[in-house]
Amino acid sequence: MGFSPSLLDGKKILITGAGKGIGRACALMASECGAQVIAVARTESDLKGMQECCTGSVEYWVGDVTRDELCNRIHNLDSLDGLINNAGLNRVAPMIEQTDENIDAVIQLNIRSAYKIAQAAISPMLRAQSGSIVNMSSQMGFVGSPGRTLYCMSKHAIEGLTKAMAVELGVSNIRVNTVAPTFIKTPMTEPMLDDPEFRKMVMSNIPLNHLGTVDDVANACIFLLSSLSNTTTGSCVKVDGGWTAH
């Protein structure tokens, strides 16, 4: 880790989807930087495993980002300094084959719950008189891709939401940005990347010619949560190896 272990001292940071992959890496790194982390996921065993690896302060909440109970719990926090709005899913299929269930699932988790979690976080951030929200986007929030109409739709929506939030909340000293990774090897993407043809397609679109890691994404998130990005809002940090530069 290249950051100071006191970079986030005294800051309370909530991270959704924190049991695995990118969310887990963000929780561990935020804790190593001195934050009081609230890690949220649906699976307690994942959260316990993450907590056992952590050297800093991590409290975990077993909760579903699509449920009002979690939003109410966030809303009622005394204060909150940062949010990494990370929970999400993908349903890959040609558009003509996408089912209503897939459409509803992606909209519910990737758009509606992201909106509701961010909305809930505003109140404790106002009580703290400042805050930083990082909405997890994707390179697919800037480009299109076959079989990914639902995911692209949802991440383009996150980019638009983030800009609007940044404009609206700036007067309250709340910053809002996105991080947009390329394909990162996580439990969600690993089966896809194991397909040689798919991996070849991915690598042909990354000028740096290597996949990113979960820590690469976490580094960008920590930067945006910290005072290092004090005047950065309504922006995106692309961790995409140059994919969207084509």
PDB file of N, CA and C in Angstrom, residues 34-88:
ATOM      1  N   GLY A  34      -6.491   3.828   8.396  1.00  0.00           N
ATOM      2  CA  GLY A  34      -6.951   4.438   9.642  1.00  0.00           C
ATOM      3  C   GLY A  34      -8.431   4.687   9.749  1.00  0.00           C
ATOM      4  N   ALA A  35      -9.224   4.331   8.730  1.00  0.00           N
ATOM      5  CA  ALA A  35     -10.661   4.579   8.774  1.00  0.00           C
ATOM      6  C   ALA A  35     -11.368   3.607   9.717  1.00  0.00           C
ATOM      7  N   GLN A  36     -12.501   4.061  10.230  1.00  0.00           N
ATOM      8  CA  GLN A  36     -13.448   3.171  10.894  1.00  0.00           C
ATOM      9  C   GLN A  36     -14.385   2.659   9.806  1.00  0.00           C
ATOM     10  N   VAL A  37     -14.244   1.405   9.441  1.00  0.00           N
ATOM     11  CA  VAL A  37     -14.952   0.858   8.283  1.00  0.00           C
ATOM     12  C   VAL A  37     -16.220   0.135   8.722  1.00  0.00           C
ATOM     13  N   ILE A  38     -17.298   0.426   8.002  1.00  0.00           N
ATOM     14  CA  ILE A  38     -18.527  -0.372   8.108  1.00  0.00           C
ATOM     15  C   ILE A  38     -18.640  -1.145   6.805  1.00  0.00           C
ATOM     16  N   ALA A  39     -18.450  -2.451   6.896  1.00  0.00           N
ATOM     17  CA  ALA A  39     -18.461  -3.316   5.714  1.00  0.00           C
ATOM     18  C   ALA A  39     -19.818  -3.996   5.611  1.00  0.00           C
ATOM     19  N   VAL A  40     -20.452  -3.858   4.447  1.00  0.00           N
ATOM     20  CA  VAL A  40     -21.810  -4.375   4.256  1.00  0.00           C
ATOM     21  C   VAL A  40     -21.807  -5.430   3.157  1.00  0.00           C
ATOM     22  N   ALA A  41     -22.441  -6.558   3.439  1.00  0.00           N
ATOM     23  CA  ALA A  41     -22.655  -7.597   2.432  1.00  0.00           C
ATOM     24  C   ALA A  41     -23.768  -8.509   2.930  1.00  0.00           C
ATOM     25  N   ARG A  42     -24.248  -9.387   2.049  1.00  0.00           N
ATOM     26  CA  ARG A  42     -25.338 -10.282   2.428  1.00  0.00           C
ATOM     27  C   ARG A  42     -24.840 -11.545   3.123  1.00  0.00           C
ATOM     28  N   THR A  43     -23.576 -11.916   2.911  1.00  0.00           N
ATOM     29  CA  THR A  43     -23.072 -13.193   3.398  1.00  0.00           C
ATOM     30  C   THR A  43     -22.133 -12.976   4.576  1.00  0.00           C
ATOM     31  N   GLU A  44     -22.561 -13.419   5.753  1.00  0.00           N
ATOM     32  CA  GLU A  44     -21.790 -13.155   6.965  1.00  0.00           C
ATOM     33  C   GLU A  44     -20.428 -13.828   6.939  1.00  0.00           C
ATOM     34  N   SER A  45     -20.345 -15.034   6.372  1.00  0.00           N
ATOM     35  CA  SER A  45     -19.058 -15.737   6.359  1.00  0.00           C
ATOM     36  C   SER A  45     -18.009 -14.960   5.566  1.00  0.00           C
ATOM     37  N   ASP A  46     -18.432 -14.306   4.470  1.00  0.00           N
ATOM     38  CA  ASP A  46     -17.500 -13.475   3.699  1.00  0.00           C
ATOM     39  C   ASP A  46     -17.011 -12.296   4.538  1.00  0.00           C
ATOM     40  N   LEU A  47     -17.929 -11.675   5.251  1.00  0.00           N
ATOM     41  CA  LEU A  47     -17.567 -10.522   6.070  1.00  0.00           C
ATOM     42  C   LEU A  47     -16.651 -10.927   7.227  1.00  0.00           C
ATOM     43  N   LYS A  48     -16.935 -12.059   7.846  1.00  0.00           N
ATOM     44  CA  LYS A  48     -16.072 -12.534   8.930  1.00  0.00           C
ATOM     45  C   LYS A  48     -14.665 -12.831   8.418  1.00  0.00           C
ATOM     46  N   GLY A  49     -14.586 -13.453   7.245  1.00  0.00           N
ATOM     47  CA  GLY A  49     -13.278 -13.745   6.664  1.00  0.00           C
ATOM     48  C   GLY A  49     -12.496 -12.494   6.360  1.00  0.00           C
ATOM     49  N   MET A  50     -13.193 -11.475   5.846  1.00  0.00           N
ATOM     50  CA  MET A  50     -12.532 -10.202   5.565  1.00  0.00           C
ATOM     51  C   MET A  50     -12.076  -9.554   6.865  1.00  0.00           C
ATOM     52  N   GLN A  51     -12.932  -9.562   7.873  1.00  0.00           N
ATOM     53  CA  GLN A  51     -12.598  -8.936   9.153  1.00  0.00           C
ATOM     54  C   GLN A  51     -11.373  -9.594   9.794  1.00  0.00           C
ATOM     55  N   GLU A  52     -11.257 -10.911   9.657  1.00  0.00           N
ATOM     56  CA  GLU A  52     -10.125 -11.637  10.239  1.00  0.00           C
ATOM     57  C   GLU A  52      -8.799 -11.265   9.577  1.00  0.00           C
ATOM     58  N   CYS A  53      -8.880 -10.807   8.311  1.00  0.00           N
ATOM     59  CA  CYS A  53      -7.656 -10.398   7.590  1.00  0.00           C
ATOM     60  C   CYS A  53      -7.286  -8.951   7.853  1.00  0.00           C
ATOM     61  N   CYS A  54      -8.146  -8.250   8.560  1.00  0.00           N
ATOM     62  CA  CYS A  54      -8.005  -6.807   8.694  1.00  0.00           C
ATOM     63  C   CYS A  54      -7.147  -6.457   9.907  1.00  0.00           C
ATOM     64  N   THR A  55      -6.285  -5.479   9.721  1.00  0.00           N
ATOM     65  CA  THR A  55      -5.424  -5.032  10.818  1.00  0.00           C
ATOM     66  C   THR A  55      -5.993  -3.816  11.538  1.00  0.00           C
ATOM     67  N   GLY A  56      -7.022  -3.202  10.980  1.00  0.00           N
ATOM     68  CA  GLY A  56      -7.595  -1.989  11.559  1.00  0.00           C
ATOM     69  C   GLY A  56      -9.006  -2.206  12.073  1.00  0.00           C
ATOM     70  N   SER A  57      -9.767  -1.118  12.101  1.00  0.00           N
ATOM     71  CA  SER A  57     -11.113  -1.129  12.671  1.00  0.00           C
ATOM     72  C   SER A  57     -12.159  -1.424  11.601  1.00  0.00           C
ATOM     73  N   VAL A  58     -12.799  -2.595  11.697  1.00  0.00           N
ATOM     74  CA  VAL A  58     -13.870  -2.958  10.767  1.00  0.00           C
ATOM     75  C   VAL A  58     -15.054  -3.510  11.541  1.00  0.00           C
ATOM     76  N   GLU A  59     -16.182  -2.855  11.373  1.00  0.00           N
ATOM     77  CA  GLU A  59     -17.462  -3.353  11.862  1.00  0.00           C
ATOM     78  C   GLU A  59     -18.219  -3.880  10.650  1.00  0.00           C
ATOM     79  N   TYR A  60     -18.867  -5.014  10.768  1.00  0.00           N
ATOM     80  CA  TYR A  60     -19.609  -5.479   9.600  1.00  0.00           C
ATOM     81  C   TYR A  60     -21.106  -5.536   9.865  1.00  0.00           C
ATOM     82  N   TRP A  61     -21.856  -5.252   8.824  1.00  0.00           N
ATOM     83  CA  TRP A  61     -23.313  -5.350   8.833  1.00  0.00           C
ATOM     84  C   TRP A  61     -23.730  -6.369   7.789  1.00  0.00           C
ATOM     85  N   VAL A  62     -24.492  -7.362   8.184  1.00  0.00           N
ATOM     86  CA  VAL A  62     -25.100  -8.272   7.224  1.00  0.00           C
ATOM     87  C   VAL A  62     -26.394  -7.619   6.755  1.00  0.00           C
ATOM     88  N   GLY A  63     -26.439  -7.263   5.472  1.00  0.00           N
ATOM     89  CA  GLY A  63     -27.613  -6.545   4.975  1.00  0.00           C
ATOM     90  C   GLY A  63     -27.721  -6.606   3.473  1.00  0.00           C
ATOM     91  N   ASP A  64     -28.907  -6.320   2.984  1.00  0.00           N
ATOM     92  CA  ASP A  64     -29.233  -6.354   1.557  1.00  0.00           C
ATOM     93  C   ASP A  64     -29.449  -4.925   1.082  1.00  0.00           C
ATOM     94  N   VAL A  65     -28.649  -4.491   0.124  1.00  0.00           N
ATOM     95  CA  VAL A  65     -28.732  -3.099  -0.337  1.00  0.00           C
ATOM     96  C   VAL A  65     -30.064  -2.776  -1.017  1.00  0.00           C
ATOM     97  N   THR A  66     -30.830  -3.781  -1.361  1.00  0.00           N
ATOM     98  CA  THR A  66     -32.125  -3.523  -2.004  1.00  0.00           C
ATOM     99  C   THR A  66     -33.258  -3.357  -0.991  1.00  0.00           C
ATOM    100  N   ARG A  67     -32.943  -3.498   0.310  1.00  0.00           N
ATOM    101  CA  ARG A  67     -33.979  -3.455   1.340  1.00  0.00           C
ATOM    102  C   ARG A  67     -33.956  -2.132   2.093  1.00  0.00           C
ATOM    103  N   ASP A  68     -35.152  -1.662   2.465  1.00  0.00           N
ATOM    104  CA  ASP A  68     -35.269  -0.398   3.185  1.00  0.00           C
ATOM    105  C   ASP A  68     -34.597  -0.442   4.554  1.00  0.00           C
ATOM    106  N   GLU A  69     -34.523  -1.638   5.165  1.00  0.00           N
ATOM    107  CA  GLU A  69     -33.925  -1.737   6.492  1.00  0.00           C
ATOM    108  C   GLU A  69     -32.489  -1.222   6.493  1.00  0.00           C
ATOM    109  N   LEU A  70     -31.722  -1.582   5.480  1.00  0.00           N
ATOM    110  CA  LEU A  70     -30.338  -1.125   5.416  1.00  0.00           C
ATOM    111  C   LEU A  70     -30.274   0.378   5.170  1.00  0.00           C
ATOM    112  N   CYS A  71     -31.086   0.870   4.263  1.00  0.00           N
ATOM    113  CA  CYS A  71     -31.097   2.317   3.993  1.00  0.00           C
ATOM    114  C   CYS A  71     -31.440   3.101   5.254  1.00  0.00           C
ATOM    115  N   ASN A  72     -32.407   2.619   6.013  1.00  0.00           N
ATOM    116  CA  ASN A  72     -32.786   3.311   7.250  1.00  0.00           C
ATOM    117  C   ASN A  72     -31.647   3.296   8.259  1.00  0.00           C
ATOM    118  N   ARG A  73     -30.932   2.191   8.322  1.00  0.00           N
ATOM    119  CA  ARG A  73     -29.803   2.094   9.256  1.00  0.00           C
ATOM    120  C   ARG A  73     -28.700   3.078   8.882  1.00  0.00           C
ATOM    121  N   ILE A  74     -28.435   3.212   7.587  1.00  0.00           N
ATOM    122  CA  ILE A  74     -27.431   4.185   7.124  1.00  0.00           C
ATOM    123  C   ILE A  74     -27.900   5.608   7.406  1.00  0.00           C
ATOM    124  N   HIS A  75     -29.145   5.884   7.087  1.00  0.00           N
ATOM    125  CA  HIS A  75     -29.719   7.220   7.297  1.00  0.00           C
ATOM    126  C   HIS A  75     -29.597   7.652   8.753  1.00  0.00           C
ATOM    127  N   ASN A  76     -29.707   6.704   9.673  1.00  0.00           N
ATOM    128  CA  ASN A  76     -29.733   7.031  11.105  1.00  0.00           C
ATOM    129  C   ASN A  76     -28.354   7.063  11.760  1.00  0.00           C
ATOM    130  N   LEU A  77     -27.282   6.858  10.992  1.00  0.00           N
ATOM    131  CA  LEU A  77     -25.945   6.992  11.559  1.00  0.00           C
ATOM    132  C   LEU A  77     -25.730   8.407  12.091  1.00  0.00           C
ATOM    133  N   ASP A  78     -24.982   8.527  13.169  1.00  0.00           N
ATOM    134  CA  ASP A  78     -24.696   9.852  13.718  1.00  0.00           C
ATOM    135  C   ASP A  78     -23.918  10.699  12.726  1.00  0.00           C
ATOM    136  N   SER A  79     -22.965  10.074  12.028  1.00  0.00           N
ATOM    137  CA  SER A  79     -22.175  10.784  11.033  1.00  0.00           C
ATOM    138  C   SER A  79     -21.606   9.759  10.064  1.00  0.00           C
ATOM    139  N   LEU A  80     -21.190  10.227   8.909  1.00  0.00           N
ATOM    140  CA  LEU A  80     -20.552   9.370   7.912  1.00  0.00           C
ATOM    141  C   LEU A  80     -19.662  10.254   7.050  1.00  0.00           C
ATOM    142  N   ASP A  81     -18.427   9.829   6.860  1.00  0.00           N
ATOM    143  CA  ASP A  81     -17.483  10.623   6.078  1.00  0.00           C
ATOM    144  C   ASP A  81     -17.313  10.132   4.656  1.00  0.00           C
ATOM    145  N   GLY A  82     -17.562   8.846   4.420  1.00  0.00           N
ATOM    146  CA  GLY A  82     -17.355   8.319   3.079  1.00  0.00           C
ATOM    147  C   GLY A  82     -18.221   7.109   2.795  1.00  0.00           C
ATOM    148  N   LEU A  83     -18.558   6.943   1.528  1.00  0.00           N
ATOM    149  CA  LEU A  83     -19.324   5.790   1.050  1.00  0.00           C
ATOM    150  C   LEU A  83     -18.685   5.279  -0.230  1.00  0.00           C
ATOM    151  N   ILE A  84     -18.432   3.970  -0.285  1.00  0.00           N
ATOM    152  CA  ILE A  84     -18.114   3.316  -1.550  1.00  0.00           C
ATOM    153  C   ILE A  84     -19.318   2.467  -1.909  1.00  0.00           C
ATOM    154  N   ASN A  85     -20.041   2.913  -2.923  1.00  0.00           N
ATOM    155  CA  ASN A  85     -21.311   2.327  -3.349  1.00  0.00           C
ATOM    156  C   ASN A  85     -20.979   1.255  -4.386  1.00  0.00           C
ATOM    157  N   ASN A  86     -20.684   0.044  -3.917  1.00  0.00           N
ATOM    158  CA  ASN A  86     -19.989  -0.930  -4.747  1.00  0.00           C
ATOM    159  C   ASN A  86     -20.827  -2.127  -5.188  1.00  0.00           C
ATOM    160  N   ALA A  87     -21.915  -2.441  -4.512  1.00  0.00           N
ATOM    161  CA  ALA A  87     -22.672  -3.654  -4.834  1.00  0.00           C
ATOM    162  C   ALA A  87     -23.210  -3.585  -6.268  1.00  0.00           C
ATOM    163  N   GLY A  88     -23.164  -4.705  -6.969  1.00  0.00           N
ATOM    164  CA  GLY A  88     -23.664  -4.720  -8.344  1.00  0.00           C
ATOM    165  C   GLY A  88     -23.639  -6.116  -8.916  1.00  0.00           C
TER     166      GLY A  88
END
